[in-house]
XYZ file of N, CA, C and O in Angstrom:
776
model
N 86.928 198.190 223.028
C 85.713 198.049 223.811
C 85.327 196.579 223.881
O 85.657 195.792 223.006
N 84.604 196.228 224.906
C 84.215 194.846 225.143
C 82.728 194.687 224.860
O 81.935 195.578 225.147
N 82.354 193.556 224.314
C 80.941 193.280 224.082
C 80.236 193.130 225.413
O 80.807 192.629 226.375
N 79.005 193.526 225.472
C 78.235 193.432 226.705
C 77.530 192.088 226.796
O 77.397 191.369 225.805
N 77.063 191.778 227.992
C 76.297 190.548 228.181
C 75.045 190.559 227.307
O 74.637 189.529 226.776
N 74.457 191.727 227.120
C 73.271 191.831 226.275
C 73.617 191.507 224.816
O 72.881 190.790 224.143
N 74.769 192.006 224.332
C 75.213 191.668 222.973
C 75.359 190.155 222.828
O 74.909 189.560 221.855
N 76.030 189.551 223.803
C 76.287 188.112 223.747
C 74.987 187.323 223.745
O 74.844 186.355 222.999
N 74.037 187.716 224.571
C 72.760 187.006 224.623
C 72.031 187.095 223.283
O 71.501 186.105 222.785
N 72.026 188.263 222.673
C 71.373 188.428 221.376
C 72.056 187.556 220.316
O 71.398 186.949 219.484
N 73.390 187.491 220.358
C 74.112 186.676 219.387
C 73.809 185.199 219.555
O 73.711 184.463 218.577
N 73.677 184.736 220.785
C 73.377 183.314 221.016
C 72.017 182.932 220.440
O 71.794 181.781 220.083
N 71.111 183.872 220.376
C 69.764 183.587 219.874
C 69.669 183.659 218.359
O 68.689 183.243 217.781
N 70.691 184.178 217.683
C 70.647 184.402 216.243
C 71.461 183.325 215.531
O 72.604 183.534 215.171
N 70.862 182.174 215.309
C 71.541 181.096 214.588
C 71.488 181.381 213.094
O 70.486 181.890 212.590
N 72.574 181.044 212.413
C 72.619 181.249 210.963
C 73.593 180.255 210.346
O 74.507 179.778 210.997
N 73.372 179.931 209.095
C 74.236 178.990 208.377
C 75.449 179.747 207.839
O 75.321 180.818 207.269
N 76.628 179.145 208.047
C 77.875 179.739 207.575
C 78.568 178.736 206.660
O 78.683 177.561 206.999
N 79.037 179.200 205.520
C 79.811 178.378 204.593
C 81.222 178.939 204.531
O 81.406 180.141 204.312
N 82.195 178.071 204.744
C 83.604 178.439 204.583
C 84.124 177.704 203.352
O 84.090 176.482 203.300
N 84.597 178.443 202.377
C 85.040 177.839 201.115
C 86.510 177.467 201.099
O 86.946 176.743 200.218
N 87.296 177.985 202.039
C 88.735 177.715 202.072
C 89.091 176.913 203.315
O 88.516 177.120 204.382
N 90.080 176.064 203.181
C 90.621 175.386 204.347
C 91.463 176.372 205.152
O 91.847 177.437 204.663
N 91.764 176.026 206.380
C 92.563 176.904 207.232
C 93.271 176.070 208.292
O 92.895 174.942 208.574
N 94.309 176.643 208.848
C 95.015 176.045 209.969
C 94.683 176.858 211.204
O 94.510 178.070 211.128
N 94.611 176.180 212.358
C 94.395 176.868 213.623
C 95.264 176.180 214.669
O 95.478 174.967 214.609
N 95.786 176.952 215.596
C 96.645 176.397 216.634
C 95.887 175.442 217.539
O 94.717 175.661 217.851
N 96.560 174.395 217.956
C 95.960 173.401 218.855
C 95.733 173.975 220.257
O 94.818 173.550 220.958
N 96.565 174.930 220.652
C 96.467 175.496 222.003
C 96.535 177.014 221.940
O 96.848 177.605 220.902
N 96.301 177.624 223.087
C 96.566 179.054 223.227
C 98.076 179.262 223.121
O 98.850 178.327 223.244
N 98.503 180.489 222.940
C 99.934 180.796 222.894
C 100.495 180.692 224.313
O 99.995 181.340 225.230
N 101.539 179.889 224.511
C 102.147 179.800 225.839
C 102.855 181.103 226.211
O 103.334 181.841 225.351
N 102.917 181.365 227.515
C 103.593 182.571 227.993
C 105.031 182.656 227.498
O 105.520 183.741 227.201
N 105.731 181.537 227.433
C 107.134 181.565 226.999
C 107.243 182.105 225.577
O 108.136 182.901 225.275
N 106.343 181.695 224.687
C 106.368 182.161 223.297
C 106.027 183.647 223.243
O 106.686 184.434 222.557
N 105.015 184.046 224.003
C 104.611 185.454 224.001
C 105.689 186.331 224.628
O 105.977 187.425 224.132
N 106.307 185.871 225.697
C 107.377 186.648 226.346
C 108.559 186.846 225.410
O 109.144 187.932 225.353
N 108.919 185.798 224.664
C 110.020 185.915 223.698
C 109.658 186.919 222.603
O 110.509 187.715 222.174
N 108.421 186.911 222.157
C 107.952 187.874 221.158
C 108.089 189.294 221.695
O 108.622 190.179 221.013
N 107.625 189.532 222.919
C 107.732 190.870 223.502
C 109.187 191.303 223.631
O 109.524 192.463 223.363
N 110.053 190.391 224.028
C 111.477 190.712 224.171
C 112.072 191.118 222.813
O 112.837 192.087 222.731
N 111.723 190.388 221.743
C 112.223 190.730 220.406
C 111.719 192.105 219.967
O 112.368 192.805 219.201
N 110.547 192.487 220.444
C 109.963 193.781 220.096
C 110.472 194.904 221.003
O 110.112 196.060 220.825
N 111.270 194.536 222.023
C 111.764 195.532 222.973
C 110.689 196.012 223.926
O 110.772 197.111 224.480
N 109.671 195.199 224.149
C 108.559 195.556 225.039
C 108.719 194.836 226.379
O 109.260 193.731 226.431
N 108.209 195.424 227.435
C 108.295 194.751 228.742
C 107.344 193.558 228.791
O 106.345 193.522 228.066
N 107.647 192.573 229.642
C 106.741 191.426 229.783
C 105.409 191.859 230.383
O 105.331 192.854 231.106
N 104.380 191.114 230.056
C 103.056 191.395 230.618
C 102.978 190.867 232.039
O 103.502 189.790 232.340
N 102.278 191.568 232.913
C 102.046 191.013 234.244
C 101.008 189.895 234.160
O 100.258 189.806 233.181
N 100.969 189.050 235.170
C 99.930 188.016 235.209
C 98.593 188.710 235.404
O 98.437 189.535 236.291
N 97.640 188.385 234.557
C 96.327 188.999 234.670
C 95.262 187.999 235.075
O 94.162 188.377 235.441
N 95.570 186.730 234.996
C 94.623 185.688 235.382
C 95.214 184.928 236.564
O 96.429 184.764 236.656
N 94.353 184.464 237.456
C 94.880 183.712 238.591
C 95.523 182.405 238.140
O 95.077 181.782 237.193
N 96.595 182.048 238.818
C 97.276 180.784 238.552
C 97.217 179.983 239.842
O 97.803 180.378 240.845
N 96.470 178.881 239.848
C 96.354 178.082 241.067
C 97.727 177.563 241.502
O 98.580 177.265 240.668
N 97.944 177.457 242.817
C 99.226 176.944 243.303
C 99.583 175.596 242.696
O 100.744 175.339 242.398
N 98.600 174.731 242.477
C 98.863 173.404 241.918
C 99.434 173.518 240.514
O 100.307 172.769 240.116
N 98.925 174.479 239.721
C 99.428 174.664 238.361
C 100.858 175.175 238.399
O 101.683 174.804 237.571
N 101.172 176.026 239.361
C 102.543 176.533 239.483
C 103.508 175.404 239.829
O 104.628 175.378 239.360
N 103.068 174.492 240.675
C 103.941 173.409 241.122
C 104.097 172.314 240.079
O 105.128 171.672 240.003
N 103.063 172.063 239.301
C 103.053 170.930 238.380
C 103.521 171.251 236.976
O 103.612 170.367 236.146
N 103.734 172.511 236.660
C 104.059 172.821 235.271
C 105.087 173.936 235.177
O 105.277 174.705 236.109
N 105.695 174.018 234.028
C 106.598 175.108 233.695
C 105.735 176.357 233.510
O 104.787 176.344 232.711
N 106.023 177.463 234.213
C 105.204 178.677 234.062
C 105.119 179.161 232.620
O 104.135 179.764 232.227
N 106.137 178.862 231.818
C 106.103 179.256 230.414
C 105.077 178.503 229.604
O 104.727 178.912 228.496
N 104.553 177.390 230.145
C 103.529 176.606 229.454
C 102.115 177.021 229.843
O 101.142 176.465 229.341
N 102.004 177.999 230.737
C 100.689 178.565 231.019
C 100.337 179.493 229.857
O 101.224 180.016 229.180
N 99.059 179.734 229.600
C 98.694 180.580 228.462
C 99.002 182.047 228.727
O 98.938 182.515 229.858
N 99.347 182.757 227.667
C 99.554 184.196 227.761
C 98.190 184.854 227.929
O 97.269 184.589 227.166
N 98.062 185.684 228.939
C 96.816 186.417 229.183
C 97.094 187.910 229.119
O 98.236 188.353 229.214
N 96.050 188.695 228.939
C 96.218 190.142 228.880
C 96.840 190.627 227.585
O 97.367 191.725 227.502
N 96.765 189.813 226.544
C 97.342 190.143 225.237
C 96.338 191.003 224.478
O 95.148 190.703 224.446
N 96.810 192.063 223.862
C 95.918 192.898 223.060
C 95.670 192.238 221.706
O 96.449 191.391 221.260
N 94.614 192.662 221.041
C 94.305 192.149 219.714
C 95.461 192.460 218.755
O 95.887 191.615 217.982
N 95.985 193.668 218.838
C 97.099 194.062 217.961
C 98.327 193.188 218.218
O 98.976 192.737 217.272
N 98.659 192.920 219.478
C 99.786 192.037 219.792
C 99.556 190.636 219.242
O 100.480 190.014 218.711
N 98.337 190.142 219.381
C 98.027 188.803 218.868
C 98.238 188.748 217.355
O 98.828 187.795 216.834
N 97.797 189.765 216.653
C 98.000 189.825 215.196
C 99.478 189.892 214.846
O 99.941 189.234 213.913
N 100.232 190.723 215.565
C 101.662 190.868 215.295
C 102.413 189.566 215.556
O 103.297 189.192 214.780
N 102.071 188.886 216.634
C 102.722 187.603 216.945
C 102.445 186.587 215.839
O 103.348 185.893 215.374
N 101.202 186.512 215.402
C 100.860 185.602 214.302
C 101.661 185.946 213.054
O 102.260 185.063 212.425
N 101.696 187.224 212.690
C 102.396 187.650 211.481
C 103.882 187.313 211.549
O 104.475 186.897 210.547
N 104.473 187.448 212.732
C 105.894 187.128 212.888
C 106.177 185.660 212.559
O 107.268 185.317 212.124
N 105.191 184.802 212.746
C 105.342 183.369 212.467
C 104.704 182.959 211.137
O 104.510 181.769 210.877
N 104.338 183.955 210.307
C 103.738 183.654 209.011
C 102.308 183.159 209.125
O 101.827 182.457 208.230
N 101.640 183.508 210.200
C 100.266 183.059 210.453
C 99.343 184.263 210.548
O 99.769 185.404 210.409
N 98.076 183.997 210.818
C 97.094 185.062 211.041
C 96.105 184.599 212.088
O 95.998 183.403 212.385
N 95.380 185.553 212.646
C 94.290 185.190 213.551
C 93.192 184.507 212.737
O 92.964 184.872 211.579
N 92.491 183.547 213.337
C 91.356 182.959 212.608
C 90.198 183.953 212.568
O 90.086 184.828 213.422
N 89.354 183.794 211.577
C 88.106 184.561 211.600
C 87.215 183.947 212.686
O 87.462 182.830 213.155
N 86.182 184.670 213.063
C 85.278 184.118 214.071
C 84.625 182.837 213.567
O 84.464 181.870 214.320
N 84.284 182.805 212.293
C 83.654 181.602 211.728
C 84.618 180.422 211.740
O 84.222 179.287 212.034
N 85.887 180.644 211.431
C 86.877 179.572 211.483
C 87.056 179.075 212.911
O 87.130 177.867 213.156
N 87.132 180.017 213.853
C 87.275 179.638 215.263
C 86.089 178.773 215.690
O 86.256 177.739 216.330
N 84.893 179.197 215.327
C 83.681 178.465 215.686
C 83.686 177.052 215.098
O 83.331 176.088 215.774
N 84.092 176.908 213.852
C 84.163 175.593 213.224
C 85.180 174.707 213.954
O 84.911 173.540 214.238
N 86.345 175.269 214.286
C 87.356 174.494 215.007
C 86.877 174.117 216.406
O 87.216 173.051 216.915
N 86.078 174.967 217.028
C 85.600 174.709 218.386
C 84.438 173.723 218.421
O 84.373 172.879 219.318
N 83.521 173.814 217.485
C 82.278 173.044 217.572
C 82.120 171.973 216.511
O 81.210 171.142 216.603
N 82.922 171.999 215.475
C 82.766 171.012 214.425
C 81.555 171.314 213.556
O 81.006 172.407 213.574
N 81.125 170.313 212.819
C 80.017 170.489 211.870
C 78.723 169.817 212.320
O 77.731 169.856 211.602
N 78.732 169.210 213.507
C 77.551 168.449 213.933
C 76.616 169.204 214.877
O 75.702 168.608 215.438
N 76.829 170.503 215.064
C 75.912 171.298 215.869
C 76.054 171.121 217.367
O 75.156 171.460 218.122
N 77.173 170.595 217.823
C 77.371 170.358 219.257
C 77.339 171.671 220.039
O 77.663 172.726 219.518
N 76.965 171.563 221.299
C 76.894 172.736 222.169
C 78.246 173.129 222.736
O 78.492 174.307 222.990
N 79.101 172.154 222.959
C 80.414 172.381 223.572
C 81.474 171.732 222.688
O 81.165 170.847 221.896
N 82.733 172.107 222.847
C 83.767 171.469 222.026
C 83.787 169.948 222.128
O 84.063 169.264 221.144
N 83.486 169.380 223.280
C 83.538 167.926 223.497
C 82.215 167.233 223.194
O 82.154 166.021 223.211
N 81.139 167.956 222.945
C 79.844 167.335 222.665
C 78.711 168.139 223.263
O 78.791 169.350 223.388
N 77.650 167.455 223.669
C 76.477 168.144 224.190
C 76.287 168.018 225.694
O 75.346 168.570 226.248
N 77.159 167.279 226.367
C 77.050 167.109 227.820
C 77.571 168.368 228.501
O 78.710 168.774 228.260
N 76.748 169.021 229.329
C 77.212 170.240 230.004
C 78.426 169.957 230.887
O 78.581 168.852 231.413
N 79.285 170.956 231.059
C 80.440 170.764 231.927
C 80.018 170.622 233.382
O 78.973 171.121 233.788
N 80.841 169.935 234.139
C 80.619 169.778 235.576
C 81.947 170.036 236.282
O 83.009 169.728 235.735
N 81.907 170.616 237.479
C 83.159 170.873 238.191
C 84.028 169.621 238.292
O 83.561 168.542 238.635
N 85.288 169.790 237.919
C 86.246 168.705 238.044
C 86.130 167.603 237.013
O 86.751 166.555 237.166
N 85.354 167.807 235.921
C 85.181 166.718 234.949
C 86.331 166.611 233.953
O 86.327 165.759 233.078
N 87.323 167.485 234.059
C 88.494 167.397 233.200
C 88.306 167.940 231.806
O 89.129 167.696 230.934
N 87.212 168.690 231.579
C 86.955 169.226 230.243
C 87.345 170.686 230.096
O 87.737 171.107 229.028
N 87.154 171.473 231.119
C 87.493 172.888 231.040
C 87.685 173.465 232.426
O 87.312 172.858 233.429
N 88.286 174.622 232.472
C 88.402 175.381 233.706
C 87.682 176.705 233.503
O 87.880 177.381 232.509
N 86.827 177.019 234.403
C 86.142 178.302 234.373
C 85.683 178.580 235.788
O 85.313 177.659 236.517
N 85.722 179.816 236.196
C 85.312 180.146 237.551
C 86.033 179.278 238.555
O 87.240 179.286 238.650
N 85.296 178.469 239.275
C 85.860 177.618 240.317
C 85.773 176.146 239.945
O 85.492 175.307 240.779
N 85.997 175.795 238.692
C 85.696 174.419 238.313
C 86.801 173.646 237.621
O 86.535 172.650 237.004
N 88.023 174.079 237.685
C 89.034 173.272 236.990
C 89.315 172.029 237.809
O 89.019 171.981 238.994
N 89.843 170.965 237.214
C 90.069 169.733 237.959
C 90.886 169.999 239.213
O 91.972 170.555 239.179
N 90.306 169.619 240.320
C 90.857 169.955 241.627
C 91.723 168.835 242.187
O 91.713 167.716 241.691
N 92.467 169.137 243.231
C 93.253 168.100 243.895
C 92.346 167.001 244.437
O 91.130 167.140 244.478
N 92.943 165.925 244.890
C 92.175 164.763 245.336
C 91.274 165.046 246.532
O 90.376 164.275 246.819
N 91.474 166.169 247.226
C 90.603 166.464 248.370
C 89.234 166.972 247.939
O 88.369 167.231 248.755
N 89.024 167.131 246.626
C 87.715 167.536 246.112
C 87.475 169.031 246.150
O 86.440 169.506 245.721
N 88.417 169.810 246.662
C 88.218 171.252 246.710
C 88.352 171.834 245.311
O 88.998 171.262 244.447
N 87.726 172.966 245.100
C 87.784 173.606 243.784
C 88.871 174.665 243.782
O 89.208 175.241 244.794
N 89.436 174.903 242.631
C 90.436 175.938 242.435
C 90.019 176.747 241.212
O 89.320 176.261 240.354
N 90.476 177.968 241.139
C 90.205 178.725 239.917
C 91.509 179.224 239.355
O 92.496 179.359 240.066
N 91.529 179.471 238.080
C 92.700 180.007 237.433
C 93.044 179.283 236.155
O 92.396 178.315 235.776
N 94.070 179.788 235.491
C 94.491 179.209 234.226
C 95.232 177.901 234.445
O 95.763 177.648 235.519
N 95.246 177.086 233.406
C 95.945 175.803 233.447
C 96.885 175.744 232.243
O 96.716 176.482 231.273
N 97.895 174.861 232.260
C 98.837 174.766 231.144
C 98.128 174.519 229.807
O 97.078 173.876 229.737
N 98.744 175.016 228.732
C 98.108 174.977 227.411
C 97.841 173.573 226.890
O 96.932 173.387 226.090
N 98.571 172.579 227.312
C 98.364 171.209 226.812
C 97.589 170.345 227.805
O 97.647 169.123 227.737
N 96.828 170.962 228.683
C 96.078 170.201 229.684
C 94.615 170.020 229.266
O 94.164 170.592 228.290
N 93.893 169.219 230.026
C 92.455 168.959 229.852
C 92.102 168.390 228.467
O 91.214 168.879 227.775
N 92.750 167.296 228.065
C 92.466 166.732 226.737
C 91.037 166.217 226.584
O 90.551 166.100 225.456
N 90.341 165.925 227.673
C 88.952 165.464 227.568
C 88.042 166.549 227.000
O 86.950 166.259 226.513
N 88.488 167.798 227.036
C 87.698 168.897 226.500
C 88.062 169.283 225.086
O 87.613 170.315 224.588
N 88.852 168.453 224.408
C 89.287 168.787 223.046
C 88.103 168.888 222.090
O 87.102 168.175 222.217
N 88.247 169.767 221.125
C 87.212 169.947 220.101
C 87.362 168.860 219.035
O 88.350 168.122 219.024
N 86.408 168.757 218.105
C 86.522 167.761 217.032
C 87.803 167.919 216.214
O 88.321 166.950 215.673
N 88.333 169.126 216.137
C 89.571 169.358 215.385
C 90.816 169.153 216.238
O 91.932 169.349 215.752
N 90.634 168.773 217.514
C 91.762 168.507 218.389
C 92.277 169.714 219.142
O 93.300 169.634 219.822
N 91.591 170.834 219.049
C 92.011 172.041 219.761
C 91.630 171.948 221.237
O 90.564 171.432 221.582
N 92.502 172.466 222.075
C 92.270 172.460 223.518
C 91.827 173.837 223.999
O 92.203 174.858 223.414
N 91.029 173.850 225.043
C 90.581 175.078 225.720
C 89.776 176.010 224.829
O 89.868 177.229 224.961
N 89.004 175.456 223.926
C 88.111 176.299 223.139
C 86.960 176.792 224.018
O 86.210 177.674 223.630
N 86.825 176.204 225.191
C 85.949 176.703 226.247
C 86.813 176.742 227.504
O 87.532 175.799 227.794
N 86.780 177.838 228.227
C 87.589 177.965 229.437
C 88.992 178.474 229.145
O 89.339 178.827 228.029
N 89.781 178.542 230.204
C 91.148 179.066 230.213
C 91.137 180.530 229.778
O 90.288 181.290 230.244
N 92.053 180.993 228.930
C 92.081 182.415 228.587
C 91.260 182.698 227.331
O 91.037 181.826 226.501
N 90.811 183.944 227.231
C 90.081 184.379 226.048
C 91.006 184.358 224.837
O 92.204 184.578 224.959
N 90.418 184.123 223.666
C 91.181 184.027 222.424
C 90.646 185.051 221.416
O 89.443 185.113 221.159
N 91.560 185.831 220.859
C 91.188 186.817 219.854
C 90.926 186.157 218.503
O 91.579 185.189 218.139
N 89.978 186.721 217.774
C 89.781 186.371 216.365
C 89.952 187.647 215.547
O 90.019 188.746 216.096
N 90.023 187.513 214.254
C 90.285 188.666 213.376
C 89.117 189.653 213.345
O 89.318 190.850 213.212
N 87.915 189.161 213.479
C 86.727 189.987 213.266
C 86.547 191.114 214.274
O 86.875 190.975 215.455
N 85.948 192.194 213.771
C 85.401 193.231 214.634
C 84.005 192.758 215.040
O 83.396 191.908 214.374
N 83.484 193.311 216.128
C 82.163 192.883 216.571
C 81.073 193.500 215.695
O 81.098 194.684 215.358
N 80.095 192.683 215.350
C 78.858 193.110 214.701
C 77.824 192.043 215.031
O 78.177 190.865 215.196
N 76.564 192.414 215.163
C 75.544 191.379 215.403
C 75.579 190.343 214.288
O 75.872 190.655 213.129
N 75.274 189.105 214.639
C 75.251 188.055 213.638
C 74.146 188.334 212.624
O 73.096 188.862 212.965
N 74.364 187.946 211.373
C 73.352 188.178 210.334
C 72.134 187.287 210.541
O 72.209 186.276 211.230
N 71.070 187.660 209.918
C 69.824 186.898 210.013
C 69.838 185.657 209.129
O 69.261 184.651 209.465
N 70.499 185.736 207.995
C 70.461 184.639 207.037
C 71.821 184.010 206.813
O 72.793 184.338 207.487
N 71.914 183.101 205.843
C 73.168 182.412 205.558
C 74.243 183.374 205.045
O 73.935 184.379 204.403
N 75.510 183.047 205.350
C 76.642 183.851 204.895
C 77.750 182.921 204.404
O 77.831 181.763 204.814
N 78.612 183.452 203.529
C 79.757 182.707 203.013
C 81.032 183.466 203.351
O 81.121 184.673 203.116
N 82.000 182.766 203.929
C 83.303 183.332 204.302
C 83.163 184.671 205.029
O 83.764 185.673 204.624
N 82.413 184.714 206.124
C 82.218 185.997 206.783
C 83.485 186.505 207.469
O 84.277 185.740 208.002
N 83.657 187.813 207.411
C 84.704 188.517 208.139
C 84.226 189.943 208.326
O 83.942 190.631 207.348
N 84.121 190.363 209.565
C 83.732 191.737 209.855
C 85.022 192.529 210.028
O 85.736 192.357 211.017
N 85.339 193.360 209.042
C 86.573 194.145 209.082
C 86.292 195.515 209.683
O 85.162 195.995 209.664
N 87.350 196.143 210.202
C 87.218 197.483 210.760
C 86.460 197.469 212.074
O 86.005 196.429 212.540
N 86.354 198.611 212.677
C 85.642 198.723 213.941
C 86.576 198.587 215.135
O 87.595 197.906 215.074
N 86.230 199.247 216.207
C 87.073 199.257 217.404
C 86.799 198.075 218.323
O 87.676 197.661 219.069
N 85.593 197.554 218.282
C 85.239 196.440 219.170
C 85.626 195.129 218.507
O 85.076 194.768 217.470
N 86.551 194.402 219.110
C 87.036 193.136 218.556
C 86.439 191.961 219.307
O 86.025 192.087 220.454
N 86.430 190.810 218.675
C 85.773 189.633 219.217
C 86.766 188.754 219.947
O 87.829 188.425 219.434
N 86.388 188.372 221.160
C 87.090 187.372 221.958
C 86.214 186.138 222.019
O 84.995 186.245 222.112
N 86.817 184.958 221.997
C 86.041 183.735 222.057
C 86.601 182.796 223.115
O 87.777 182.813 223.441
N 85.704 181.973 223.642
C 86.029 180.778 224.376
C 86.558 180.824 225.776
O 86.604 179.804 226.437
N 87.022 181.921 226.287
C 87.748 181.890 227.543
C 86.949 182.181 228.780
O 85.727 182.274 228.774
N 87.673 182.317 229.837
C 87.110 182.657 231.133
C 87.951 183.722 231.826
O 87.457 184.456 232.647
N 89.240 183.769 231.504
C 90.144 184.714 232.164
C 90.767 185.646 231.156
O 91.053 185.291 230.067
């Protein structure tokens, strides 16, 4: 099940202090389609169809395997991580990697995004061709470095949605340490647009 807009709005209003006691690693980019396709092939599963629009410019300028994998289930994401000796980040770890420790609103700081500013792609706002027209769709995983988070991660806002380990639950009212919401059918997606 997917969280509703009402759930998301309530969560945005519930600020709380989070302490993470352990260090962690997180991928710099989303999983490229080539990596995900190879994983599916090893599992004997058919490739996923494209679920997010791919602008013609992205098709011409990049290897399609470097576009992010979209339409991946939470279970597939966990299995892919496990195959490489990794795990999905918790929501708190993802948030720390996306926003840092200084309370910024966006991965790159506090300046709101603007169409074509080279920070993220969402809706109709990814960096457009020189004619100034807007395009929508996913972009290659190593693109838009101006939108990098303090930890150097790309596309923590925009591009494809990213799974975290947690199940959905409203944020707590008070401070928490090493939070992880286990169990539950509703899983948390972060950061994306497609």
